[in-house]
Amino acid sequence: MQTYLFVLVALLYIGCTFLPSSRRQTISIVVAVAWVLHGGVLWSDVVGPEELRVGFSMMLSATLWVSVAAYWLENRNYTLDGLRVLVLPMAALAAVLPAMFPGNMVALNGKSPVFLWHIVISILAYSTLTIAAFHAVLMVLQESRLHTRPGGAKAGWFGHALDRLPALLTMEKLLFRLIAFGFFLLTLTVLSGVVFSEELFNKAFKWDHKTIFTMLSWALFGLLLAGRKWQGWRGRTALSFTLTGFAVLLLAYVGSRFVLEVVLHRVLV
C-alpha cells in the first residue's frame, strides 16, 4: 500500500511540474496535498514504535520533502515558477526511492533524545542548502538568459518561467538568506555530531569520509558568507561556492550511504 502511495505522490509532483503558470492556485493546492501525503507516508514508513528506518533514500526523500515546503512558501511571496520545474521532478524521484531502497531499521531503545534531534537538524540543514542549490541553478540560467534571450514563442515554457523570476538582485538576496540559515543549521549538525558522538553513535568522534565531506562543505559555506560580508562576493563567485558546497555536502551522507548500501551492500547507522 505504501508503495502505491509513494507513486501517487510522485505523479502529483510530476503533474504540477507541467501545469501552465497561469494555473497558480491549482498548482499551489495540488502541491500542498502532495506534500502532506508525502510527509504522512514517509513518516509511517520511517518511524516505528521502537525503531527508526535509516538510509540514503529516506534522507533524500525527507530532504526533498522539506525543500518542497520551502519552494511552496517562497512562491507565495515571489514568483518562482522556474523553481517548481527544478524542485518537483526531483521530489517525485525522491518520493519513490524508499520503496526501491528500504534501508535498514535502527532500534531506538537506549538511544538518547539527542540522536533524534541530530537527525532532524541535519535533515533541515540538508534541505535548506538543497533549495539554495536549486536557487543558484535558477540564477545561472536566469543570468544566461539575459545575455541570450530568444523572443516570442521560441522562448518555450521554461524560458517564460525564467522571465517571471524576480530580478537577479532579489534572487541573490534570497539565496544568501537561505545559505545563512542553512549554514546555521549545518553548524548545529556538526556541533551535535562532535560533542555528542559517543552518546549518539556509541563510539568516539573519528575522521571518516562523512565527517570530512561535512566539514569541508561547512568550511565552503562559511567562507562564502565571510567573503560576502567582508569582500562583497556575489555573482558567479557566490554561485560557484554554493553549488560546490552543496555537491560536497551531498557526498557527505547521501552519496556515501548510496555506495555503502547499494554498491557494497553494507548495513550501517
PDB file of C-alpha atoms in Angstrom:
ATOM      1  CA  MET A   1       0.000   0.000   0.000  1.00  0.00           C
ATOM      2  CA  GLN A   2       2.785   2.408   0.897  1.00  0.00           C
ATOM      3  CA  THR A   3       4.458   1.801  -2.457  1.00  0.00           C
ATOM      4  CA  TYR A   4       1.300   2.884  -4.294  1.00  0.00           C
ATOM      5  CA  LEU A   5       1.052   5.998  -2.127  1.00  0.00           C
ATOM      6  CA  PHE A   6       4.682   6.899  -2.882  1.00  0.00           C
ATOM      7  CA  VAL A   7       3.913   6.530  -6.596  1.00  0.00           C
ATOM      8  CA  LEU A   8       0.781   8.680  -6.228  1.00  0.00           C
ATOM      9  CA  VAL A   9       2.862  11.410  -4.581  1.00  0.00           C
ATOM     10  CA  ALA A  10       5.371  11.244  -7.433  1.00  0.00           C
ATOM     11  CA  LEU A  11       2.594  11.527 -10.040  1.00  0.00           C
ATOM     12  CA  LEU A  12       1.117  14.566  -8.286  1.00  0.00           C
ATOM     13  CA  TYR A  13       4.513  16.271  -8.212  1.00  0.00           C
ATOM     14  CA  ILE A  14       5.137  15.487 -11.883  1.00  0.00           C
ATOM     15  CA  GLY A  15       1.654  16.675 -12.833  1.00  0.00           C
ATOM     16  CA  CYS A  16       2.257  20.015 -11.126  1.00  0.00           C
ATOM     17  CA  THR A  17       5.573  20.367 -12.958  1.00  0.00           C
ATOM     18  CA  PHE A  18       3.850  20.597 -16.334  1.00  0.00           C
ATOM     19  CA  LEU A  19       0.801  22.647 -15.390  1.00  0.00           C
ATOM     20  CA  PRO A  20       0.844  26.100 -17.030  1.00  0.00           C
ATOM     21  CA  SER A  21       1.957  29.021 -14.886  1.00  0.00           C
ATOM     22  CA  SER A  22      -1.490  30.594 -15.210  1.00  0.00           C
ATOM     23  CA  ARG A  23      -2.892  27.783 -13.004  1.00  0.00           C
ATOM     24  CA  ARG A  24      -1.009  29.098  -9.990  1.00  0.00           C
ATOM     25  CA  GLN A  25      -3.758  28.468  -7.436  1.00  0.00           C
ATOM     26  CA  THR A  26      -4.321  24.922  -8.695  1.00  0.00           C
ATOM     27  CA  ILE A  27      -0.583  24.247  -8.566  1.00  0.00           C
ATOM     28  CA  SER A  28      -0.391  25.570  -5.016  1.00  0.00           C
ATOM     29  CA  ILE A  29      -3.285  23.382  -3.816  1.00  0.00           C
ATOM     30  CA  VAL A  30      -2.081  20.187  -5.525  1.00  0.00           C
ATOM     31  CA  VAL A  31       1.500  20.663  -4.315  1.00  0.00           C
ATOM     32  CA  ALA A  32       0.200  21.164  -0.766  1.00  0.00           C
ATOM     33  CA  VAL A  33      -1.877  17.972  -0.992  1.00  0.00           C
ATOM     34  CA  ALA A  34       1.070  16.007  -2.413  1.00  0.00           C
ATOM     35  CA  TRP A  35       3.371  17.408   0.268  1.00  0.00           C
ATOM     36  CA  VAL A  36       1.040  16.388   3.115  1.00  0.00           C
ATOM     37  CA  LEU A  37       0.605  12.916   1.617  1.00  0.00           C
ATOM     38  CA  HIS A  38       4.359  12.601   1.066  1.00  0.00           C
ATOM     39  CA  GLY A  39       5.083  13.531   4.679  1.00  0.00           C
ATOM     40  CA  GLY A  40       2.452  11.167   6.053  1.00  0.00           C
ATOM     41  CA  VAL A  41       3.606   8.155   4.056  1.00  0.00           C
ATOM     42  CA  LEU A  42       7.266   8.883   4.766  1.00  0.00           C
ATOM     43  CA  TRP A  43       6.579   9.178   8.490  1.00  0.00           C
ATOM     44  CA  SER A  44       4.660   5.897   8.622  1.00  0.00           C
ATOM     45  CA  ASP A  45       7.435   4.157   6.696  1.00  0.00           C
ATOM     46  CA  VAL A  46      10.392   5.589   8.640  1.00  0.00           C
ATOM     47  CA  VAL A  47       9.174   5.910  12.236  1.00  0.00           C
ATOM     48  CA  GLY A  48       8.196   2.773  14.127  1.00  0.00           C
ATOM     49  CA  PRO A  49       7.145   2.243  17.766  1.00  0.00           C
ATOM     50  CA  GLU A  50      10.653   1.392  18.956  1.00  0.00           C
ATOM     51  CA  GLU A  51      12.753   1.738  15.824  1.00  0.00           C
ATOM     52  CA  LEU A  52      13.732   4.098  13.035  1.00  0.00           C
ATOM     53  CA  ARG A  53      14.374   3.285   9.373  1.00  0.00           C
ATOM     54  CA  VAL A  54      17.551   4.915   8.064  1.00  0.00           C
ATOM     55  CA  GLY A  55      19.211   5.007   4.667  1.00  0.00           C
ATOM     56  CA  PHE A  56      20.175   7.295   1.815  1.00  0.00           C
ATOM     57  CA  SER A  57      16.697   7.063   0.234  1.00  0.00           C
ATOM     58  CA  MET A  58      14.950   8.197   3.430  1.00  0.00           C
ATOM     59  CA  MET A  59      17.363  11.088   3.903  1.00  0.00           C
ATOM     60  CA  LEU A  60      16.947  12.176   0.279  1.00  0.00           C
ATOM     61  CA  SER A  61      13.157  11.843   0.389  1.00  0.00           C
ATOM     62  CA  ALA A  62      12.922  13.802   3.648  1.00  0.00           C
ATOM     63  CA  THR A  63      15.295  16.456   2.295  1.00  0.00           C
ATOM     64  CA  LEU A  64      13.217  16.990  -0.844  1.00  0.00           C
ATOM     65  CA  TRP A  65      10.027  16.942   1.258  1.00  0.00           C
ATOM     66  CA  VAL A  66      11.274  19.938   3.255  1.00  0.00           C
ATOM     67  CA  SER A  67      12.582  21.550   0.049  1.00  0.00           C
ATOM     68  CA  VAL A  68       9.102  21.378  -1.497  1.00  0.00           C
ATOM     69  CA  ALA A  69       7.748  23.177   1.576  1.00  0.00           C
ATOM     70  CA  ALA A  70      10.426  25.862   1.180  1.00  0.00           C
ATOM     71  CA  TYR A  71       9.537  26.288  -2.508  1.00  0.00           C
ATOM     72  CA  TRP A  72       5.802  26.481  -1.672  1.00  0.00           C
ATOM     73  CA  LEU A  73       6.357  29.170   0.961  1.00  0.00           C
ATOM     74  CA  GLU A  74       8.787  31.191  -1.171  1.00  0.00           C
ATOM     75  CA  ASN A  75       6.466  31.031  -4.161  1.00  0.00           C
ATOM     76  CA  ARG A  76       3.704  32.698  -2.160  1.00  0.00           C
ATOM     77  CA  ASN A  77       5.866  35.812  -1.713  1.00  0.00           C
ATOM     78  CA  TYR A  78       7.761  35.766  -5.009  1.00  0.00           C
ATOM     79  CA  THR A  79       7.005  34.344  -8.443  1.00  0.00           C
ATOM     80  CA  LEU A  80       9.432  31.427  -8.556  1.00  0.00           C
ATOM     81  CA  ASP A  81       7.842  29.316 -11.241  1.00  0.00           C
ATOM     82  CA  GLY A  82      11.234  28.213 -12.536  1.00  0.00           C
ATOM     83  CA  LEU A  83      11.988  26.710  -9.137  1.00  0.00           C
ATOM     84  CA  ARG A  84       8.914  24.497  -9.472  1.00  0.00           C
ATOM     85  CA  VAL A  85      10.339  22.961 -12.652  1.00  0.00           C
ATOM     86  CA  LEU A  86      13.550  22.037 -10.834  1.00  0.00           C
ATOM     87  CA  VAL A  87      12.290  21.007  -7.396  1.00  0.00           C
ATOM     88  CA  LEU A  88       9.158  18.974  -8.143  1.00  0.00           C
ATOM     89  CA  PRO A  89      10.704  16.406 -10.560  1.00  0.00           C
ATOM     90  CA  MET A  90      13.493  15.791  -8.057  1.00  0.00           C
ATOM     91  CA  ALA A  91      10.914  15.480  -5.271  1.00  0.00           C
ATOM     92  CA  ALA A  92       8.963  12.985  -7.399  1.00  0.00           C
ATOM     93  CA  LEU A  93      12.068  10.842  -7.840  1.00  0.00           C
ATOM     94  CA  ALA A  94      12.953  11.091  -4.146  1.00  0.00           C
ATOM     95  CA  ALA A  95       9.385  10.168  -3.142  1.00  0.00           C
ATOM     96  CA  VAL A  96       9.609   6.700  -4.717  1.00  0.00           C
ATOM     97  CA  LEU A  97      13.186   5.904  -3.645  1.00  0.00           C
ATOM     98  CA  PRO A  98      12.221   4.470  -0.211  1.00  0.00           C
ATOM     99  CA  ALA A  99      10.043   1.890  -1.974  1.00  0.00           C
ATOM    100  CA  MET A 100      13.044   0.735  -4.032  1.00  0.00           C
ATOM    101  CA  PHE A 101      15.786   1.117  -1.411  1.00  0.00           C
ATOM    102  CA  PRO A 102      14.222   0.446   2.017  1.00  0.00           C
ATOM    103  CA  GLY A 103      17.393   0.946   4.059  1.00  0.00           C
ATOM    104  CA  ASN A 104      17.608  -0.695   7.477  1.00  0.00           C
ATOM    105  CA  MET A 105      15.918  -0.388  10.879  1.00  0.00           C
ATOM    106  CA  VAL A 106      17.720   1.034  13.910  1.00  0.00           C
ATOM    107  CA  ALA A 107      16.414   0.272  17.412  1.00  0.00           C
ATOM    108  CA  LEU A 108      15.649   3.377  19.483  1.00  0.00           C
ATOM    109  CA  ASN A 109      15.905   1.576  22.820  1.00  0.00           C
ATOM    110  CA  GLY A 110      18.724   3.123  24.807  1.00  0.00           C
ATOM    111  CA  LYS A 111      19.158   5.960  22.298  1.00  0.00           C
ATOM    112  CA  SER A 112      19.345   9.477  23.686  1.00  0.00           C
ATOM    113  CA  PRO A 113      16.863  12.146  22.508  1.00  0.00           C
ATOM    114  CA  VAL A 114      19.983  13.850  21.146  1.00  0.00           C
ATOM    115  CA  PHE A 115      20.110  11.141  18.474  1.00  0.00           C
ATOM    116  CA  LEU A 116      16.715  12.144  17.036  1.00  0.00           C
ATOM    117  CA  TRP A 117      17.476  15.849  17.317  1.00  0.00           C
ATOM    118  CA  HIS A 118      20.730  15.337  15.432  1.00  0.00           C
ATOM    119  CA  ILE A 119      18.853  13.608  12.609  1.00  0.00           C
ATOM    120  CA  VAL A 120      16.116  16.258  12.454  1.00  0.00           C
ATOM    121  CA  ILE A 121      18.579  19.174  12.420  1.00  0.00           C
ATOM    122  CA  SER A 122      20.761  17.505   9.782  1.00  0.00           C
ATOM    123  CA  ILE A 123      17.737  16.952   7.520  1.00  0.00           C
ATOM    124  CA  LEU A 124      16.707  20.599   7.919  1.00  0.00           C
ATOM    125  CA  ALA A 125      20.253  21.728   7.124  1.00  0.00           C
ATOM    126  CA  TYR A 126      20.452  19.496   4.041  1.00  0.00           C
ATOM    127  CA  SER A 127      17.015  20.676   2.904  1.00  0.00           C
ATOM    128  CA  THR A 128      17.763  24.376   3.273  1.00  0.00           C
ATOM    129  CA  LEU A 129      21.029  24.082   1.374  1.00  0.00           C
ATOM    130  CA  THR A 130      19.339  21.897  -1.265  1.00  0.00           C
ATOM    131  CA  ILE A 131      16.792  24.599  -2.019  1.00  0.00           C
ATOM    132  CA  ALA A 132      19.679  27.100  -2.046  1.00  0.00           C
ATOM    133  CA  ALA A 133      21.412  24.959  -4.680  1.00  0.00           C
ATOM    134  CA  PHE A 134      18.246  24.880  -6.815  1.00  0.00           C
ATOM    135  CA  HIS A 135      18.060  28.634  -6.345  1.00  0.00           C
ATOM    136  CA  ALA A 136      21.652  29.014  -7.547  1.00  0.00           C
ATOM    137  CA  VAL A 137      20.946  26.917 -10.652  1.00  0.00           C
ATOM    138  CA  LEU A 138      17.995  29.179 -11.438  1.00  0.00           C
ATOM    139  CA  MET A 139      20.215  32.237 -11.114  1.00  0.00           C
ATOM    140  CA  VAL A 140      22.769  30.746 -13.506  1.00  0.00           C
ATOM    141  CA  LEU A 141      20.025  30.058 -16.053  1.00  0.00           C
ATOM    142  CA  GLN A 142      18.459  33.476 -15.475  1.00  0.00           C
ATOM    143  CA  GLU A 143      21.771  35.271 -15.992  1.00  0.00           C
ATOM    144  CA  SER A 144      22.481  33.250 -19.130  1.00  0.00           C
ATOM    145  CA  ARG A 145      19.033  34.076 -20.495  1.00  0.00           C
ATOM    146  CA  LEU A 146      19.619  37.794 -20.024  1.00  0.00           C
ATOM    147  CA  HIS A 147      22.510  37.562 -22.486  1.00  0.00           C
ATOM    148  CA  THR A 148      20.851  35.195 -24.997  1.00  0.00           C
ATOM    149  CA  ARG A 149      17.149  35.965 -24.804  1.00  0.00           C
ATOM    150  CA  PRO A 150      15.039  34.488 -27.648  1.00  0.00           C
ATOM    151  CA  GLY A 151      11.814  36.239 -28.409  1.00  0.00           C
ATOM    152  CA  GLY A 152       8.180  35.247 -28.625  1.00  0.00           C
ATOM    153  CA  ALA A 153       7.066  31.646 -28.759  1.00  0.00           C
ATOM    154  CA  LYS A 154      10.644  30.460 -29.358  1.00  0.00           C
ATOM    155  CA  ALA A 155      11.381  31.088 -25.702  1.00  0.00           C
ATOM    156  CA  GLY A 156       9.492  27.961 -24.631  1.00  0.00           C
ATOM    157  CA  TRP A 157       7.550  27.390 -21.437  1.00  0.00           C
ATOM    158  CA  PHE A 158      10.675  27.112 -19.295  1.00  0.00           C
ATOM    159  CA  GLY A 159      12.046  30.323 -20.787  1.00  0.00           C
ATOM    160  CA  HIS A 160       8.834  32.120 -19.897  1.00  0.00           C
ATOM    161  CA  ALA A 161       9.103  30.691 -16.365  1.00  0.00           C
ATOM    162  CA  LEU A 162      12.598  32.188 -16.085  1.00  0.00           C
ATOM    163  CA  ASP A 163      11.276  35.515 -17.320  1.00  0.00           C
ATOM    164  CA  ARG A 164       8.791  35.552 -14.448  1.00  0.00           C
ATOM    165  CA  LEU A 165      11.506  35.271 -11.802  1.00  0.00           C
ATOM    166  CA  PRO A 166      12.305  38.293  -9.617  1.00  0.00           C
ATOM    167  CA  ALA A 167      15.277  40.473 -10.534  1.00  0.00           C
ATOM    168  CA  LEU A 168      18.722  38.927 -10.092  1.00  0.00           C
ATOM    169  CA  LEU A 169      19.492  41.174  -7.115  1.00  0.00           C
ATOM    170  CA  THR A 170      16.334  39.962  -5.368  1.00  0.00           C
ATOM    171  CA  MET A 171      17.198  36.360  -6.205  1.00  0.00           C
ATOM    172  CA  GLU A 172      20.686  36.892  -4.814  1.00  0.00           C
ATOM    173  CA  LYS A 173      19.269  38.332  -1.595  1.00  0.00           C
ATOM    174  CA  LEU A 174      17.016  35.279  -1.192  1.00  0.00           C
ATOM    175  CA  LEU A 175      19.952  32.959  -1.942  1.00  0.00           C
ATOM    176  CA  PHE A 176      22.142  34.368   0.825  1.00  0.00           C
ATOM    177  CA  ARG A 177      19.235  34.294   3.254  1.00  0.00           C
ATOM    178  CA  LEU A 178      18.881  30.564   2.565  1.00  0.00           C
ATOM    179  CA  ILE A 179      22.630  29.962   2.800  1.00  0.00           C
ATOM    180  CA  ALA A 180      22.921  31.821   6.112  1.00  0.00           C
ATOM    181  CA  PHE A 181      20.085  29.794   7.650  1.00  0.00           C
ATOM    182  CA  GLY A 182      21.410  26.552   6.176  1.00  0.00           C
ATOM    183  CA  PHE A 183      24.905  27.301   7.491  1.00  0.00           C
ATOM    184  CA  PHE A 184      23.484  27.898  10.976  1.00  0.00           C
ATOM    185  CA  LEU A 185      21.689  24.534  10.883  1.00  0.00           C
ATOM    186  CA  LEU A 186      24.757  22.793   9.456  1.00  0.00           C
ATOM    187  CA  THR A 187      26.837  24.267  12.291  1.00  0.00           C
ATOM    188  CA  LEU A 188      24.395  22.786  14.815  1.00  0.00           C
ATOM    189  CA  THR A 189      24.641  19.451  12.987  1.00  0.00           C
ATOM    190  CA  VAL A 190      28.431  19.480  13.150  1.00  0.00           C
ATOM    191  CA  LEU A 191      28.491  20.523  16.810  1.00  0.00           C
ATOM    192  CA  SER A 192      25.967  17.872  17.850  1.00  0.00           C
ATOM    193  CA  GLY A 193      27.955  15.258  15.963  1.00  0.00           C
ATOM    194  CA  VAL A 194      31.225  16.319  17.602  1.00  0.00           C
ATOM    195  CA  VAL A 195      30.032  16.952  21.156  1.00  0.00           C
ATOM    196  CA  PHE A 196      27.645  14.006  21.421  1.00  0.00           C
ATOM    197  CA  SER A 197      29.432  11.484  19.202  1.00  0.00           C
ATOM    198  CA  GLU A 198      29.833   8.926  21.983  1.00  0.00           C
ATOM    199  CA  GLU A 199      26.207   9.271  23.052  1.00  0.00           C
ATOM    200  CA  LEU A 200      24.829   9.355  19.503  1.00  0.00           C
ATOM    201  CA  PHE A 201      26.736   6.544  17.867  1.00  0.00           C
ATOM    202  CA  ASN A 202      28.351   4.659  20.775  1.00  0.00           C
ATOM    203  CA  LYS A 203      31.833   5.480  19.528  1.00  0.00           C
ATOM    204  CA  ALA A 204      34.305   8.291  19.853  1.00  0.00           C
ATOM    205  CA  PHE A 205      34.482  11.011  17.231  1.00  0.00           C
ATOM    206  CA  LYS A 206      36.581   9.974  14.267  1.00  0.00           C
ATOM    207  CA  TRP A 207      37.520  11.431  10.904  1.00  0.00           C
ATOM    208  CA  ASP A 208      35.704   9.256   8.390  1.00  0.00           C
ATOM    209  CA  HIS A 209      34.615  10.185   4.868  1.00  0.00           C
ATOM    210  CA  LYS A 210      31.246  11.523   6.082  1.00  0.00           C
ATOM    211  CA  THR A 211      32.872  13.798   8.651  1.00  0.00           C
ATOM    212  CA  ILE A 212      35.492  15.075   6.228  1.00  0.00           C
ATOM    213  CA  PHE A 213      32.960  15.920   3.488  1.00  0.00           C
ATOM    214  CA  THR A 214      30.609  17.578   6.001  1.00  0.00           C
ATOM    215  CA  MET A 215      33.378  19.718   7.474  1.00  0.00           C
ATOM    216  CA  LEU A 216      34.624  20.665   4.001  1.00  0.00           C
ATOM    217  CA  SER A 217      31.112  21.738   2.983  1.00  0.00           C
ATOM    218  CA  TRP A 218      30.734  23.685   6.239  1.00  0.00           C
ATOM    219  CA  ALA A 219      34.038  25.464   5.541  1.00  0.00           C
ATOM    220  CA  LEU A 220      32.990  26.346   1.973  1.00  0.00           C
ATOM    221  CA  PHE A 221      29.668  27.853   3.038  1.00  0.00           C
ATOM    222  CA  GLY A 222      31.341  29.667   5.937  1.00  0.00           C
ATOM    223  CA  LEU A 223      33.985  31.094   3.599  1.00  0.00           C
ATOM    224  CA  LEU A 224      31.263  32.206   1.191  1.00  0.00           C
ATOM    225  CA  LEU A 225      29.371  34.073   3.911  1.00  0.00           C
ATOM    226  CA  ALA A 226      32.598  35.663   5.184  1.00  0.00           C
ATOM    227  CA  GLY A 227      33.559  36.660   1.637  1.00  0.00           C
ATOM    228  CA  ARG A 228      30.108  38.139   1.102  1.00  0.00           C
ATOM    229  CA  LYS A 229      30.368  40.216   4.272  1.00  0.00           C
ATOM    230  CA  TRP A 230      33.968  41.376   4.032  1.00  0.00           C
ATOM    231  CA  GLN A 231      34.742  41.241   0.301  1.00  0.00           C
ATOM    232  CA  GLY A 232      31.300  41.702  -1.229  1.00  0.00           C
ATOM    233  CA  TRP A 233      31.356  38.393  -3.104  1.00  0.00           C
ATOM    234  CA  ARG A 234      28.439  37.924  -5.441  1.00  0.00           C
ATOM    235  CA  GLY A 235      27.545  36.729  -8.928  1.00  0.00           C
ATOM    236  CA  ARG A 236      29.480  33.799 -10.352  1.00  0.00           C
ATOM    237  CA  THR A 237      31.731  33.510  -7.302  1.00  0.00           C
ATOM    238  CA  ALA A 238      28.782  33.100  -4.967  1.00  0.00           C
ATOM    239  CA  LEU A 239      27.056  30.628  -7.283  1.00  0.00           C
ATOM    240  CA  SER A 240      30.210  28.534  -7.699  1.00  0.00           C
ATOM    241  CA  PHE A 241      30.723  28.323  -3.928  1.00  0.00           C
ATOM    242  CA  THR A 242      27.068  27.422  -3.388  1.00  0.00           C
ATOM    243  CA  LEU A 243      26.992  24.593  -5.919  1.00  0.00           C
ATOM    244  CA  THR A 244      30.395  23.231  -4.880  1.00  0.00           C
ATOM    245  CA  GLY A 245      29.442  23.305  -1.194  1.00  0.00           C
ATOM    246  CA  PHE A 246      26.175  21.535  -1.929  1.00  0.00           C
ATOM    247  CA  ALA A 247      27.868  18.856  -4.055  1.00  0.00           C
ATOM    248  CA  VAL A 248      30.339  18.139  -1.250  1.00  0.00           C
ATOM    249  CA  LEU A 249      27.518  18.013   1.310  1.00  0.00           C
ATOM    250  CA  LEU A 250      25.594  15.595  -0.891  1.00  0.00           C
ATOM    251  CA  LEU A 251      28.614  13.292  -0.912  1.00  0.00           C
ATOM    252  CA  ALA A 252      28.869  13.507   2.883  1.00  0.00           C
ATOM    253  CA  TYR A 253      25.800  11.413   3.615  1.00  0.00           C
ATOM    254  CA  VAL A 254      23.606  10.610   0.626  1.00  0.00           C
ATOM    255  CA  GLY A 255      26.479   9.715  -1.692  1.00  0.00           C
ATOM    256  CA  SER A 256      28.401   7.695   0.874  1.00  0.00           C
ATOM    257  CA  ARG A 257      25.271   5.881   2.076  1.00  0.00           C
ATOM    258  CA  PHE A 258      24.333   5.028  -1.516  1.00  0.00           C
ATOM    259  CA  VAL A 259      27.730   3.433  -2.097  1.00  0.00           C
ATOM    260  CA  LEU A 260      27.630   1.541   1.203  1.00  0.00           C
ATOM    261  CA  GLU A 261      24.029   0.323   0.927  1.00  0.00           C
ATOM    262  CA  VAL A 262      23.568  -0.259  -2.799  1.00  0.00           C
ATOM    263  CA  VAL A 263      27.073  -0.893  -4.149  1.00  0.00           C
ATOM    264  CA  LEU A 264      28.793  -2.561  -1.191  1.00  0.00           C
ATOM    265  CA  HIS A 265      25.627  -3.910   0.498  1.00  0.00           C
ATOM    266  CA  ARG A 266      26.704  -2.861   3.968  1.00  0.00           C
ATOM    267  CA  VAL A 267      24.226  -2.064   6.746  1.00  0.00           C
ATOM    268  CA  LEU A 268      25.263   0.967   8.824  1.00  0.00           C
ATOM    269  CA  VAL A 269      23.575   3.562  11.023  1.00  0.00           C
TER     270      VAL A 269
END
